[in-house]
mmCIF file of C-alpha atoms in Angstrom:
data_model
loop_
_atom_site.group_PDB
_atom_site.id
_atom_site.type_symbol
_atom_site.label_atom_id
_atom_site.label_comp_id
_atom_site.label_asym_id
_atom_site.label_seq_id
_atom_site.Cartn_x
_atom_site.Cartn_y
_atom_site.Cartn_z
ATOM 1 C CA GLU A 1 -6.036 10.729 6.840
ATOM 2 C CA ASN A 2 -8.637 8.008 5.679
ATOM 3 C CA PHE A 3 -7.301 5.116 4.078
ATOM 4 C CA LEU A 4 -10.686 3.381 3.535
ATOM 5 C CA GLN A 5 -11.966 5.952 1.158
ATOM 6 C CA LYS A 6 -13.772 4.952 -1.773
ATOM 7 C CA THR A 7 -11.870 5.410 -5.359
ATOM 8 C CA SER A 8 -12.914 4.577 -8.880
ATOM 9 C CA ALA A 9 -9.426 3.525 -9.754
ATOM 10 C CA PRO A 10 -8.978 -0.209 -10.732
ATOM 11 C CA PHE A 11 -7.546 -2.761 -8.939
ATOM 12 C CA SER A 12 -7.164 -6.461 -9.440
ATOM 13 C CA THR A 13 -5.670 -9.263 -7.766
ATOM 14 C CA ASN A 14 -4.209 -10.607 -11.215
ATOM 15 C CA SER A 15 -2.544 -7.299 -11.980
ATOM 16 C CA CYS A 16 0.437 -6.258 -9.555
ATOM 17 C CA ASP A 17 0.891 -3.292 -11.882
ATOM 18 C CA ALA A 18 -2.545 -1.542 -11.048
ATOM 19 C CA PHE A 19 -2.079 2.099 -9.922
ATOM 20 C CA ILE A 20 -3.431 3.083 -6.628
ATOM 21 C CA SER A 21 -3.175 5.964 -4.042
ATOM 22 C CA LEU A 22 -2.810 5.270 -0.348
ATOM 23 C CA ASN A 23 -5.333 8.438 0.162
ATOM 24 C CA THR A 24 -8.037 6.740 -2.046
ATOM 25 C CA LEU A 25 -7.716 2.941 -1.234
ATOM 26 C CA ASN A 26 -10.706 1.340 -0.693
ATOM 27 C CA LEU A 27 -11.249 -1.367 1.874
ATOM 28 C CA SER A 28 -10.841 -4.024 -0.640
ATOM 29 C CA SER A 29 -7.599 -2.594 -2.363
ATOM 30 C CA PHE A 30 -6.103 -1.827 1.297
ATOM 31 C CA THR A 31 -6.981 -5.259 2.470
ATOM 32 C CA LYS A 32 -5.221 -6.986 -0.659
ATOM 33 C CA LEU A 33 -2.060 -4.744 0.007
ATOM 34 C CA MET A 34 -1.815 -5.202 3.542
ATOM 35 C CA LYS A 35 -2.397 -9.076 3.082
ATOM 36 C CA LYS A 36 0.567 -8.954 0.678
ATOM 37 C CA LEU A 37 2.654 -7.118 2.915
ATOM 38 C CA GLN A 38 2.018 -9.381 5.823
ATOM 39 C CA GLU A 39 2.828 -12.460 3.837
ATOM 40 C CA ILE A 40 6.146 -10.985 2.925
ATOM 41 C CA HIS A 41 6.669 -9.688 6.503
ATOM 42 C CA PRO A 42 5.009 -12.153 9.052
ATOM 43 C CA GLU A 43 7.371 -10.403 11.703
ATOM 44 C CA ALA A 44 5.742 -6.982 11.198
ATOM 45 C CA SER A 45 2.930 -5.757 12.913
ATOM 46 C CA ARG A 46 -0.241 -4.068 11.064
ATOM 47 C CA ASP A 47 0.823 -0.756 12.570
ATOM 48 C CA LYS A 48 4.374 -1.294 11.394
ATOM 49 C CA ILE A 49 3.170 -1.835 7.938
ATOM 50 C CA VAL A 50 1.048 1.025 8.126
ATOM 51 C CA ASP A 51 3.799 3.728 9.159
ATOM 52 C CA ALA A 52 6.124 2.174 6.259
ATOM 53 C CA LEU A 53 3.442 2.811 3.720
ATOM 54 C CA LEU A 54 3.348 6.201 4.914
ATOM 55 C CA GLU A 55 7.190 6.684 4.991
ATOM 56 C CA VAL A 56 6.872 5.237 1.255
ATOM 57 C CA LYS A 57 4.057 7.911 0.673
ATOM 58 C CA ASN A 58 6.339 10.641 2.180
ATOM 59 C CA ASN A 59 9.313 9.572 0.552
ATOM 60 C CA ASN A 60 7.456 9.851 -2.973
ATOM 61 C CA LYS A 61 6.143 13.608 -2.408
ATOM 62 C CA GLY A 62 3.272 13.027 -0.310
ATOM 63 C CA ILE A 63 1.414 10.650 -3.101
ATOM 64 C CA LEU A 64 1.182 7.177 -3.939
ATOM 65 C CA SER A 65 -0.596 7.574 -7.111
ATOM 66 C CA GLY A 66 1.567 6.474 -10.096
ATOM 67 C CA LEU A 67 3.387 3.936 -8.006
ATOM 68 C CA SER A 68 2.744 0.288 -9.394
ATOM 69 C CA ILE A 69 1.703 -2.038 -6.412
ATOM 70 C CA ASN A 70 4.912 -4.215 -7.087
ATOM 71 C CA SER A 71 6.775 -0.625 -6.608
ATOM 72 C CA ILE A 72 4.749 0.382 -3.468
ATOM 73 C CA VAL A 73 5.482 -3.470 -1.733
ATOM 74 C CA GLU A 74 8.969 -3.284 -3.008
ATOM 75 C CA ARG A 75 9.578 0.160 -1.480
ATOM 76 C CA THR A 76 7.573 -0.616 1.947
ATOM 77 C CA SER A 77 9.743 -3.984 2.231
ATOM 78 C CA VAL A 78 13.197 -1.783 2.428
ATOM 79 C CA ILE A 79 11.762 0.002 5.197
ATOM 80 C CA LEU A 80 10.498 -3.069 6.970
#
């Protein structure tokens, strides 16, 4: 699956309540999400974080749309 696919969904670093889908994250959104997770979990490799994000997606009926950034970060953190 292509995580870097462009989307028209808004994403703001000032709003942790922006809604996104992991399938349609653009490079900027994905990078910001990864940066936030790497700051919280410096011990986790990039691959581990991506695997955890995919697990969150799978646990949410295969989609992340409708989940806030904070919710994605929290659920990913539990897995990590």
